[in-house]
Short mmCIF file of C-alpha atoms in Angstrom, two decimals:
data_model
loop_
_atom_site.label_atom_id
_atom_site.label_comp_id
_atom_site.label_asym_id
_atom_site.label_seq_id
_atom_site.Cartn_x
_atom_site.Cartn_y
_atom_site.Cartn_z
CA UNK A 78 44.27 1.41 -20.64
CA UNK A 79 40.75 0.66 -21.69
CA UNK A 80 37.97 3.22 -21.88
CA UNK A 81 34.43 2.04 -21.14
CA UNK A 82 31.06 3.36 -22.12
CA UNK A 83 28.62 2.95 -19.22
CA UNK A 84 27.61 -0.68 -18.78
CA UNK A 85 23.97 -1.04 -17.84
CA UNK A 86 22.11 -4.13 -19.05
CA UNK A 87 24.15 -6.68 -17.07
CA UNK A 88 22.47 -6.72 -13.67
CA UNK A 89 25.42 -7.58 -11.45
CA UNK A 90 27.02 -4.22 -12.16
CA UNK A 91 25.92 -1.83 -9.43
CA UNK A 92 25.03 1.02 -11.72
CA UNK A 93 22.32 3.66 -11.86
CA UNK A 94 18.75 2.85 -12.81
CA UNK A 95 16.79 4.57 -15.55
CA UNK A 96 19.46 4.96 -18.14
CA UNK A 97 18.52 4.92 -21.77
CA UNK A 98 20.21 3.14 -24.62
CA UNK A 99 23.67 2.21 -23.38
CA UNK A 100 25.40 -0.72 -25.00
CA UNK A 101 27.36 -3.54 -23.43
CA UNK A 102 30.78 -3.30 -25.01
CA UNK A 103 34.48 -3.48 -24.81
CA UNK A 104 36.34 -0.32 -25.70
CA UNK A 105 39.68 0.53 -27.12
CA UNK A 106 41.58 3.73 -26.65
CA UNK A 107 43.92 4.63 -29.43
CA UNK A 108 45.51 7.82 -30.32
CA UNK A 109 42.72 10.35 -30.33
CA UNK A 110 39.89 8.16 -31.63
CA UNK A 111 37.89 5.84 -29.35
CA UNK A 112 36.67 2.62 -30.92
CA UNK A 113 34.07 0.32 -29.49
CA UNK A 114 33.47 -3.30 -30.49
CA UNK A 115 29.73 -3.81 -30.42
CA UNK A 116 30.24 -7.30 -31.79
CA UNK A 117 32.88 -8.93 -33.94
CA UNK A 118 32.03 -7.21 -37.18
CA UNK A 119 30.70 -3.91 -35.93
CA UNK A 120 33.01 -1.18 -34.76
CA UNK A 121 31.58 2.00 -33.31
CA UNK A 122 33.60 5.20 -33.25
CA UNK A 123 33.07 7.60 -30.37
CA UNK A 124 33.06 11.18 -31.53
CA UNK A 125 31.66 14.33 -30.08
CA UNK A 126 29.68 15.12 -33.19
CA UNK A 127 26.08 14.28 -33.92
CA UNK A 128 25.53 10.55 -33.51
CA UNK A 129 23.73 9.62 -36.68
CA UNK A 130 23.03 6.07 -35.52
CA UNK A 131 21.25 7.18 -32.32
CA UNK A 132 17.86 7.96 -33.86
CA UNK A 133 17.69 4.69 -35.80
CA UNK A 134 18.75 2.75 -32.73
CA UNK A 135 16.18 4.38 -30.42
CA UNK A 136 13.38 3.88 -32.94
CA UNK A 137 14.37 0.23 -33.33
CA UNK A 138 14.33 -0.34 -29.59
CA UNK A 139 10.94 1.34 -29.29
CA UNK A 140 9.54 -0.85 -32.06
CA UNK A 141 10.96 -3.90 -30.27
CA UNK A 142 9.31 -2.76 -27.03
CA UNK A 143 5.99 -2.35 -28.83
CA UNK A 144 6.17 -5.87 -30.29
CA UNK A 145 7.45 -7.69 -27.25
CA UNK A 146 5.77 -5.60 -24.60
CA UNK A 147 7.47 -4.31 -21.49
CA UNK A 148 10.03 -6.57 -19.79
CA UNK A 149 8.62 -8.80 -17.00
CA UNK A 150 8.84 -7.29 -13.53
CA UNK A 151 11.81 -8.34 -11.43
CA UNK A 152 11.69 -8.89 -7.67
CA UNK A 153 13.39 -6.15 -5.66
CA UNK A 154 15.95 -8.64 -4.40
CA UNK A 155 17.33 -9.00 -7.93
CA UNK A 156 17.77 -5.27 -8.47
CA UNK A 157 20.83 -3.38 -7.24
CA UNK A 158 21.11 -2.13 -3.65
CA UNK A 159 19.60 -4.90 -1.56
CA UNK A 160 20.68 -6.21 1.82
CA UNK A 161 18.22 -8.76 3.21
CA UNK A 162 19.25 -8.60 6.84
CA UNK A 163 19.18 -4.78 6.90
CA UNK A 164 15.77 -4.80 5.20
CA UNK A 165 14.35 -7.21 7.77
CA UNK A 166 15.72 -5.08 10.63
CA UNK A 167 14.28 -1.93 9.08
CA UNK A 168 10.93 -3.71 8.63
CA UNK A 169 10.65 -4.38 12.33
CA UNK A 170 11.81 -0.89 13.43
CA UNK A 171 9.54 0.83 10.92
CA UNK A 172 6.51 -0.89 12.44
CA UNK A 173 7.83 -0.17 15.96
CA UNK A 174 7.62 -3.82 16.92
CA UNK A 175 10.08 -6.22 18.52
CA UNK A 176 10.35 -9.22 16.26
CA UNK A 177 12.67 -12.10 16.97
CA UNK A 178 14.90 -12.21 13.84
CA UNK A 179 14.79 -15.98 13.31
CA UNK A 180 11.02 -16.14 13.59
CA UNK A 181 10.56 -13.18 11.28
CA UNK A 182 12.90 -14.59 8.63
CA UNK A 183 11.13 -17.95 8.88
CA UNK A 184 7.78 -16.20 8.43
CA UNK A 185 8.85 -14.89 5.04
CA UNK A 186 9.88 -18.31 3.65
CA UNK A 187 7.08 -20.04 1.78
CA UNK A 188 6.93 -23.78 0.99
CA UNK A 189 6.73 -23.06 -2.75
CA UNK A 190 10.06 -21.23 -2.49
CA UNK A 191 11.72 -24.15 -0.70
CA UNK A 192 10.40 -26.51 -3.34
CA UNK A 193 11.60 -24.39 -6.21
CA UNK A 194 15.02 -24.00 -4.57
CA UNK A 195 15.33 -27.78 -4.15
CA UNK A 196 14.41 -28.28 -7.80
CA UNK A 197 16.90 -25.65 -8.87
CA UNK A 198 19.65 -27.29 -6.89
CA UNK A 199 18.80 -30.68 -8.31
CA UNK A 200 18.73 -29.27 -11.81
CA UNK A 201 22.16 -27.73 -11.27
CA UNK A 202 23.40 -31.08 -10.04
CA UNK A 203 24.39 -29.81 -6.61
CA UNK A 204 24.66 -32.61 -4.08
CA UNK A 205 21.88 -32.30 -1.55
CA UNK A 206 24.23 -33.04 1.35
CA UNK A 207 26.84 -30.50 0.26
CA UNK A 208 24.48 -27.52 0.04
CA UNK A 209 21.59 -28.45 2.28
CA UNK A 210 18.72 -26.01 2.26
CA UNK A 211 18.36 -25.16 5.93
CA UNK A 212 15.21 -23.08 5.82
CA UNK A 213 12.10 -23.49 7.91
CA UNK A 214 8.63 -23.24 6.53
CA UNK A 215 6.09 -20.63 7.53
CA UNK A 216 3.12 -23.05 7.57
CA UNK A 217 3.10 -23.40 11.35
CA UNK A 218 3.37 -19.62 11.88
CA UNK A 219 0.67 -19.09 9.26
CA UNK A 220 -1.75 -21.37 11.12
CA UNK A 221 -1.07 -19.68 14.44
CA UNK A 222 -1.41 -16.26 12.87
CA UNK A 223 -4.70 -17.11 11.18
CA UNK A 224 -6.20 -18.49 14.38
CA UNK A 225 -5.07 -15.52 16.42
CA UNK A 226 -6.25 -13.01 13.80
CA UNK A 227 -9.72 -14.53 13.60
CA UNK A 228 -10.17 -14.68 17.36
CA UNK A 229 -8.81 -11.16 17.92
CA UNK A 230 -10.95 -9.62 15.18
CA UNK A 231 -14.11 -11.37 16.43
CA UNK A 232 -13.45 -10.17 19.98
CA UNK A 233 -12.78 -6.64 18.78
CA UNK A 234 -15.98 -6.58 16.69
CA UNK A 235 -18.09 -7.86 19.53
CA UNK A 236 -16.59 -5.30 21.89
CA UNK A 237 -17.02 -2.34 19.52
CA UNK A 238 -20.44 -3.29 18.16
CA UNK A 239 -22.17 -5.11 21.02
CA UNK A 240 -25.52 -5.09 19.26
CA UNK A 241 -24.21 -6.72 16.08
CA UNK A 242 -25.35 -10.35 15.73
CA UNK A 243 -22.84 -13.16 15.28
CA UNK A 244 -23.60 -13.45 11.54
CA UNK A 245 -22.55 -9.83 11.13
CA UNK A 246 -19.37 -10.37 13.16
CA UNK A 247 -18.48 -13.41 11.04
CA UNK A 248 -19.07 -11.40 7.88
CA UNK A 249 -16.88 -8.50 9.02
CA UNK A 250 -14.07 -10.84 10.10
CA UNK A 251 -14.31 -12.70 6.79
CA UNK A 252 -14.05 -9.41 4.91
CA UNK A 253 -11.04 -8.26 6.92
CA UNK A 254 -9.20 -11.56 6.45
CA UNK A 255 -10.14 -11.84 2.78
CA UNK A 256 -7.41 -11.87 0.10
CA UNK A 257 -8.01 -8.38 -1.35
CA UNK A 258 -7.82 -6.58 1.99
CA UNK A 259 -4.89 -8.55 3.39
CA UNK A 260 -2.89 -8.30 0.16
CA UNK A 261 -3.49 -4.54 0.00
CA UNK A 262 -2.16 -4.16 3.52
CA UNK A 263 0.78 -6.50 2.85
CA UNK A 264 1.78 -4.70 -0.36
CA UNK A 265 1.74 -1.31 1.34
CA UNK A 266 3.84 -2.56 4.24
CA UNK A 267 6.64 -3.81 1.95
CA UNK A 268 6.01 -7.47 2.85
CA UNK A 269 6.04 -8.35 -0.85
CA UNK A 270 9.69 -7.26 -1.14
CA UNK A 271 10.77 -9.51 1.69
CA UNK A 272 8.63 -12.55 0.77
CA UNK A 273 10.51 -15.52 -0.62
CA UNK A 274 8.23 -17.26 -3.07
CA UNK A 275 8.59 -19.27 -6.25
CA UNK A 276 6.82 -16.80 -8.56
CA UNK A 277 7.06 -13.10 -9.05
CA UNK A 278 4.79 -11.06 -8.82
CA UNK A 279 3.88 -12.87 -5.61
CA UNK A 280 0.43 -14.51 -5.99
CA UNK A 281 -2.31 -13.34 -3.61
CA UNK A 282 -2.50 -16.70 -1.81
CA UNK A 283 1.18 -16.67 -0.97
CA UNK A 284 1.12 -13.04 0.15
CA UNK A 285 -1.91 -13.71 2.32
CA UNK A 286 -0.23 -16.63 4.07
CA UNK A 287 3.02 -14.64 4.48
CA UNK A 288 1.16 -11.79 6.18
CA UNK A 289 -0.55 -14.17 8.58
CA UNK A 290 2.78 -15.89 9.25
CA UNK A 291 4.24 -12.47 10.15
CA UNK A 292 1.36 -11.99 12.60
CA UNK A 293 2.12 -15.43 14.04
CA UNK A 294 5.80 -14.48 14.38
CA UNK A 295 4.84 -11.23 16.12
CA UNK A 296 2.58 -13.07 18.52
CA UNK A 297 5.32 -15.57 19.31
CA UNK A 298 7.96 -12.83 19.78
CA UNK A 299 6.12 -10.02 21.58
CA UNK A 300 2.96 -11.57 22.92
CA UNK A 301 -0.72 -11.42 22.16
CA UNK A 302 -1.21 -7.83 23.26
CA UNK A 303 1.32 -6.30 20.85
CA UNK A 304 0.05 -8.52 18.04
CA UNK A 305 -3.48 -7.39 18.81
CA UNK A 306 -2.43 -3.74 18.63
CA UNK A 307 -0.70 -4.42 15.32
CA UNK A 308 -3.86 -5.98 13.90
CA UNK A 309 -5.92 -3.08 15.21
CA UNK A 310 -3.62 -0.50 13.64
CA UNK A 311 -3.32 -2.14 10.24
CA UNK A 312 -6.26 -4.46 9.58
CA UNK A 313 -9.07 -2.85 11.58
CA UNK A 314 -8.31 0.60 10.11
CA UNK A 315 -9.40 -0.84 6.76
CA UNK A 316 -12.96 -0.63 8.14
CA UNK A 317 -12.78 3.17 8.05
CA UNK A 318 -15.30 4.49 5.55
CA UNK A 319 -16.88 1.09 4.88
CA UNK A 320 -20.58 0.41 5.19
CA UNK A 321 -21.90 -2.66 7.03
CA UNK A 322 -23.81 -4.10 4.08
CA UNK A 323 -20.82 -3.72 1.74
CA UNK A 324 -19.11 -6.40 3.81
CA UNK A 325 -22.15 -8.43 4.86
CA UNK A 326 -24.41 -9.30 1.96
CA UNK A 327 -27.96 -9.61 3.24
CA UNK A 328 -30.44 -10.86 0.67
CA UNK A 329 -33.64 -10.19 2.60
CA UNK A 330 -33.19 -7.17 4.91
CA UNK A 331 -36.90 -6.96 5.69
CA UNK A 332 -36.98 -10.55 6.95
CA UNK A 333 -33.91 -9.92 9.08
CA UNK A 334 -35.49 -6.75 10.48
CA UNK A 335 -38.67 -8.65 11.39
CA UNK A 336 -36.54 -11.24 13.22
CA UNK A 337 -34.60 -8.56 15.10
CA UNK A 338 -37.73 -6.69 16.16
CA UNK A 339 -39.46 -9.85 17.35
CA UNK A 340 -36.33 -10.72 19.36
CA UNK A 341 -36.55 -7.35 21.07
CA UNK A 342 -40.30 -7.70 21.60
CA UNK A 343 -41.14 -4.71 19.47
CA UNK A 344 -44.08 -4.48 17.08
CA UNK A 345 -43.53 -5.63 13.49
CA UNK A 346 -42.50 -2.91 11.01
CA UNK A 347 -45.21 -1.30 8.88
CA UNK A 348 -44.05 0.42 5.72
CA UNK A 349 -45.75 3.70 4.79
CA UNK A 350 -45.16 5.95 1.83
CA UNK A 351 -44.01 9.24 3.39
CA UNK A 352 -43.02 11.39 0.43
CA UNK A 353 -43.08 11.05 -3.29
CA UNK A 354 -42.05 13.21 -6.21
CA UNK A 355 -42.09 12.75 -9.96
CA UNK A 356 -44.33 9.67 -9.83
CA UNK A 357 -45.16 9.71 -13.53
CA UNK A 358 -41.70 10.65 -14.78
CA UNK A 359 -38.57 8.76 -15.77
CA UNK A 360 -36.92 9.41 -12.39
CA UNK A 361 -39.53 8.90 -9.72
CA UNK A 362 -38.62 9.30 -6.07
CA UNK A 363 -40.40 7.61 -3.19
CA UNK A 364 -39.58 7.90 0.49
CA UNK A 365 -40.79 4.92 2.53
CA UNK A 366 -40.84 5.03 6.31
CA UNK A 367 -40.92 1.94 8.54
CA UNK A 368 -43.05 2.34 11.66
CA UNK A 369 -43.02 0.02 14.62
CA UNK A 370 -46.04 0.67 16.87
CA UNK A 371 -46.62 4.04 15.21
CA UNK A 372 -43.04 5.20 15.97
CA UNK A 373 -40.66 5.87 13.07
CA UNK A 374 -37.77 3.39 12.84
CA UNK A 375 -36.16 4.55 9.59
CA UNK A 376 -36.93 6.36 6.36
CA UNK A 377 -35.18 5.91 3.05
CA UNK A 378 -35.56 6.91 -0.60
CA UNK A 379 -35.71 4.76 -3.71
CA UNK A 380 -36.69 4.77 -7.37
CA UNK A 381 -39.58 2.37 -6.83
CA UNK A 382 -41.65 1.79 -3.71
CA UNK A 383 -40.17 -1.70 -3.26
CA UNK A 384 -36.59 -0.45 -3.60
CA UNK A 385 -37.32 2.31 -1.08
CA UNK A 386 -38.81 -0.20 1.34
CA UNK A 387 -35.76 -2.45 1.12
CA UNK A 388 -33.44 0.48 1.63
CA UNK A 389 -35.49 1.60 4.64
CA UNK A 390 -35.15 -1.90 6.11
CA UNK A 391 -31.37 -1.65 5.70
CA UNK A 392 -31.26 1.78 7.35
CA UNK A 393 -33.33 0.41 10.23
CA UNK A 394 -30.94 -2.52 10.64
CA UNK A 395 -27.96 -0.18 10.67
CA UNK A 396 -29.59 1.88 13.41
CA UNK A 397 -30.43 -1.22 15.43
CA UNK A 398 -26.91 -2.64 15.19
CA UNK A 399 -25.26 0.70 15.87
CA UNK A 400 -23.25 0.72 12.62
CA UNK A 401 -24.44 4.07 11.26
CA UNK A 402 -22.19 6.54 9.46
CA UNK A 403 -22.46 9.08 12.26
CA UNK A 404 -21.58 6.69 15.12
CA UNK A 405 -18.80 7.48 17.56
CA UNK A 406 -15.49 6.57 15.83
CA UNK A 407 -13.51 3.56 17.06
CA UNK A 408 -10.68 4.17 19.48
CA UNK A 409 -7.27 3.86 17.84
CA UNK A 410 -5.37 5.79 20.47
CA UNK A 411 -1.78 4.82 21.12
CA UNK A 412 -0.99 2.52 24.02
CA UNK A 413 2.00 3.31 26.25
CA UNK A 414 4.97 1.16 25.23
CA UNK A 415 7.03 -0.12 28.14
CA UNK A 416 10.10 -1.05 26.07
CA UNK A 417 11.94 0.58 23.19
CA UNK A 418 11.14 -0.94 19.80
CA UNK A 419 13.77 -2.79 17.74
CA UNK A 420 14.92 -6.34 17.17
CA UNK A 421 15.34 -8.35 20.31
CA UNK A 422 18.89 -9.46 19.63
CA UNK A 423 21.21 -6.57 18.89
CA UNK A 424 24.42 -6.90 16.96
CA UNK A 425 26.85 -3.97 17.25
CA UNK A 426 24.69 -0.84 17.12
CA UNK B 648 -1.39 23.17 -18.47
CA UNK B 649 -5.00 23.13 -17.31
CA UNK B 650 -6.36 21.18 -14.39
CA UNK B 651 -8.20 18.86 -16.77
CA UNK B 652 -5.10 18.33 -18.85
CA UNK B 653 -2.88 17.28 -15.98
CA UNK B 654 -3.50 14.37 -13.58
CA UNK B 655 -5.04 15.05 -10.18
CA UNK B 656 -6.00 13.06 -7.10
CA UNK B 657 -7.94 13.41 -3.87
CA UNK B 658 -6.31 13.90 -0.50
CA UNK B 659 -5.61 10.45 0.92
CA UNK B 660 -3.14 8.53 3.00
CA UNK B 661 -1.51 5.18 2.35
CA UNK B 662 -3.32 2.46 4.37
CA UNK B 663 -4.95 5.00 6.74
CA UNK B 664 -1.50 5.89 8.09
CA UNK B 665 -1.84 7.89 11.29
CA UNK B 666 -5.26 6.54 12.28
CA UNK B 667 -3.48 3.72 14.09
CA UNK B 668 0.26 4.17 14.49
CA UNK B 669 2.34 6.41 12.23
CA UNK B 670 4.70 4.55 9.92
CA UNK B 671 7.44 6.39 8.06
CA UNK B 672 6.57 5.84 4.43
CA UNK B 673 10.08 5.87 3.02
CA UNK B 674 11.52 2.37 3.08
CA UNK B 675 14.79 2.77 1.17
CA UNK B 676 17.05 5.59 0.14
CA UNK B 677 20.04 5.12 -2.18
CA UNK B 678 22.72 7.74 -2.60
CA UNK B 679 24.46 7.37 -5.94
CA UNK B 680 27.47 9.58 -6.34
CA UNK B 681 30.90 9.65 -7.92
CA UNK B 682 34.15 9.42 -5.99
CA UNK B 683 35.94 12.06 -8.03
CA UNK B 684 33.53 14.41 -9.68
CA UNK B 685 32.90 18.06 -8.93
CA UNK B 686 29.13 17.66 -9.05
CA UNK B 687 29.27 15.02 -6.32
CA UNK B 688 31.20 17.20 -3.90
CA UNK B 689 28.13 18.00 -1.81
CA UNK B 690 27.13 14.36 -1.82
CA UNK B 691 30.56 13.27 -0.60
CA UNK B 692 30.48 15.88 2.20
CA UNK B 693 27.01 14.78 3.23
CA UNK B 694 28.19 11.18 3.38
CA UNK B 695 31.15 12.19 5.53
CA UNK B 696 29.15 14.14 8.05
CA UNK B 697 25.36 13.69 7.86
CA UNK B 698 24.32 10.31 6.52
CA UNK B 699 25.14 8.25 9.62
CA UNK B 700 23.09 10.56 11.87
CA UNK B 701 20.24 10.37 9.40
CA UNK B 702 20.36 6.58 9.34
CA UNK B 703 20.38 6.43 13.13
CA UNK B 704 17.46 8.82 13.44
CA UNK B 705 15.40 6.83 10.92
CA UNK B 706 15.88 3.17 11.81
CA UNK B 707 12.97 2.19 9.59
CA UNK B 708 14.69 3.38 6.41
CA UNK B 709 17.53 1.44 4.84
CA UNK B 710 20.27 3.73 3.54
CA UNK B 711 22.39 2.50 0.65
CA UNK B 712 25.48 4.42 -0.41
CA UNK B 713 26.84 3.40 -3.80
CA UNK B 714 29.81 5.16 -5.31
CA UNK B 715 29.82 4.70 -9.07
CA UNK B 716 31.34 6.61 -11.93
CA UNK B 717 28.37 8.74 -12.89
CA UNK B 718 28.01 12.27 -14.15
CA UNK B 719 24.90 13.11 -12.13
CA UNK B 720 24.75 12.17 -8.45
CA UNK B 721 21.27 11.00 -7.49
CA UNK B 722 19.08 10.17 -4.54
CA UNK B 723 16.61 7.36 -5.19
CA UNK B 724 13.87 7.14 -2.56
CA UNK B 725 11.50 4.15 -2.48
CA UNK B 726 8.22 4.33 -0.64
CA UNK B 727 5.97 1.73 0.93
CA UNK B 728 3.29 2.10 -1.71
CA UNK B 729 5.81 1.16 -4.40
CA UNK B 730 6.58 4.60 -5.85
CA UNK B 731 10.18 5.42 -6.60
CA UNK B 732 11.34 9.03 -6.59
CA UNK B 733 14.65 10.14 -8.07
CA UNK B 734 16.22 13.48 -7.37
CA UNK B 735 19.41 14.76 -8.89
CA UNK B 736 21.75 16.42 -6.40
CA UNK B 737 24.24 17.83 -8.92
CA UNK B 738 26.30 20.57 -7.34
CA UNK B 739 24.19 20.81 -4.22
CA UNK B 740 25.79 21.58 -0.89
CA UNK B 741 25.68 19.14 2.01
CA UNK B 742 23.11 21.34 3.79
CA UNK B 743 20.81 21.37 0.78
CA UNK B 744 21.10 17.61 0.41
CA UNK B 745 20.20 17.17 4.09
CA UNK B 746 17.11 19.34 3.64
CA UNK B 747 16.14 17.43 0.52
CA UNK B 748 16.46 14.12 2.33
CA UNK B 749 14.30 15.38 5.22
CA UNK B 750 11.68 16.48 2.71
CA UNK B 751 11.72 13.07 1.05
CA UNK B 752 11.44 11.29 4.42
CA UNK B 753 8.36 13.25 5.37
CA UNK B 754 6.53 12.57 2.10
CA UNK B 755 4.15 9.71 1.70
CA UNK B 756 4.84 8.00 -1.59
CA UNK B 757 1.75 9.38 -3.32
CA UNK B 758 2.21 11.33 -6.55
CA UNK B 759 2.90 15.03 -6.29
CA UNK B 760 0.07 16.17 -8.51
CA UNK B 761 -2.81 18.60 -8.05
CA UNK B 762 -4.89 17.69 -5.01
CA UNK B 763 -8.51 18.32 -5.82
CA UNK B 764 -9.67 19.22 -2.32
CA UNK B 765 -7.53 20.07 0.68
CA UNK B 766 -9.89 18.02 2.88
CA UNK B 767 -11.14 14.46 3.18
CA UNK B 768 -13.66 12.94 5.52
CA UNK B 769 -15.21 9.52 5.88
CA UNK B 770 -18.21 10.80 7.81
CA UNK B 771 -19.33 13.89 5.90
CA UNK B 772 -22.58 14.36 7.76
CA UNK B 773 -23.47 13.85 11.42
CA UNK B 774 -27.08 14.93 11.48
CA UNK B 775 -27.84 13.65 8.02
CA UNK B 776 -27.11 15.18 4.62
CA UNK B 777 -29.64 17.88 3.70
CA UNK B 778 -31.94 17.03 0.83
CA UNK B 779 -34.90 19.05 -0.41
CA UNK B 780 -37.32 17.03 1.77
CA UNK B 781 -35.53 17.74 5.05
CA UNK B 782 -37.62 19.70 7.54
CA UNK B 783 -40.68 19.65 5.31
CA UNK B 784 -43.98 18.19 6.45
CA UNK B 785 -44.77 14.76 4.95
CA UNK B 786 -46.82 15.01 1.77
CA UNK B 787 -47.49 12.61 -1.05
CA UNK B 788 -49.15 15.13 -3.32
CA UNK B 789 -47.37 17.66 -5.54
CA UNK B 790 -44.74 19.75 -3.78
CA UNK B 791 -45.22 23.47 -3.62
CA UNK B 792 -44.10 26.35 -1.43
CA UNK B 793 -44.88 25.76 2.24
CA UNK B 794 -47.85 27.71 3.57
CA UNK B 795 -46.66 30.40 5.99
CA UNK B 796 -48.20 29.83 9.40
CA UNK B 797 -49.95 32.91 10.68
CA UNK B 798 -48.46 33.80 14.08
#
């Protein structure tokens, strides 16, 4: 009979995470004393007493960690306890959406993954006919998803902010479909775990295209309405707390304001200094008000008169476009679902 | 330890959860227990009676059950924001383990550290934040106490 110390480093053993300092070994049980072959010339004796080698070993491993740095991150699929099909099913039930399983699995497969798999098979010398890689790409779904996302977001923006000009709508849509925002959403929806890509950690580009492919798959499985609700609940909510000019960089707000006012046949804005404090000090404060036909449009503070005037122009634009901080919040209320969520094709239970 | 010595965060949610639809933040739960160990008795009972109901009630969470030879039975919960929480269930009863699992399901994955304020708002002011110039007559000159108007 052989006695084992806990085996940990070899990944195919389904053992606990977060152990410290266990050694891969073969053990030997003899009469009362347990020996352990660490390697051919080193024999460890298991006793209950104080392990005098433990401190030296831990310090050595810590020094090694300091020199080499932490180990590279591993994808979740290569850690213990992973079942791809169950994860994909849970993904669709968690989001309360009906995905078609084939489309969803195709959406997660990226072309770089297929390429790297082909190369790996060739390198291993596996005949390409024997083990053919039957996996579809997500390029088509990605294109559909991107198109649908852009059109849905533009429509939503125009409906919620009717007074916003098309440049503003384009800027907001570009912000919402930009890499940082989409990758943040994808990472917090566990899409990164399910993505099949050549590199890990998954690069932003790949994650972005995977997310849009998932949207494409949702649109193809459940229809445009459900996909639109999904986008509203996950992408549009990223607008909460964001200011218009954080997303839309306007270089000359005063010029834009003049254009807007002339379009609406209102008098041109006249800036007037309304309040000032500390003019001769290190921190001066000037309030500039913009008046159109002797009626106040907006008032804003600034350190210099020019800065205050620019800020006042921005405040006036926000009021004109209806994108102020105290506007009525957008409607994210739930829509009645006619069918129960889950994958469309059910296996047993 | 003091509040400055320990980490703290503001009240927040992961990805504005709840503004749109509510998504259960726990994506994976692994029950690690031993087949013959006294400390895993509660875990084994929970697996016999409660774990299937739990898995059916939470279809968005994947439940893994892995019997291993271990001294300390554990529950490892993984959340959507990437945090992993481990709880030891040594010598807990099945009821206690069920309550613990419910607690873990209802958590978002954010760290359990001091929350600086029990409130959060994205629109702190509706009528405009007060500043010392609010409701004062416009004046460019030096600012002094307002003259009381004789009624």
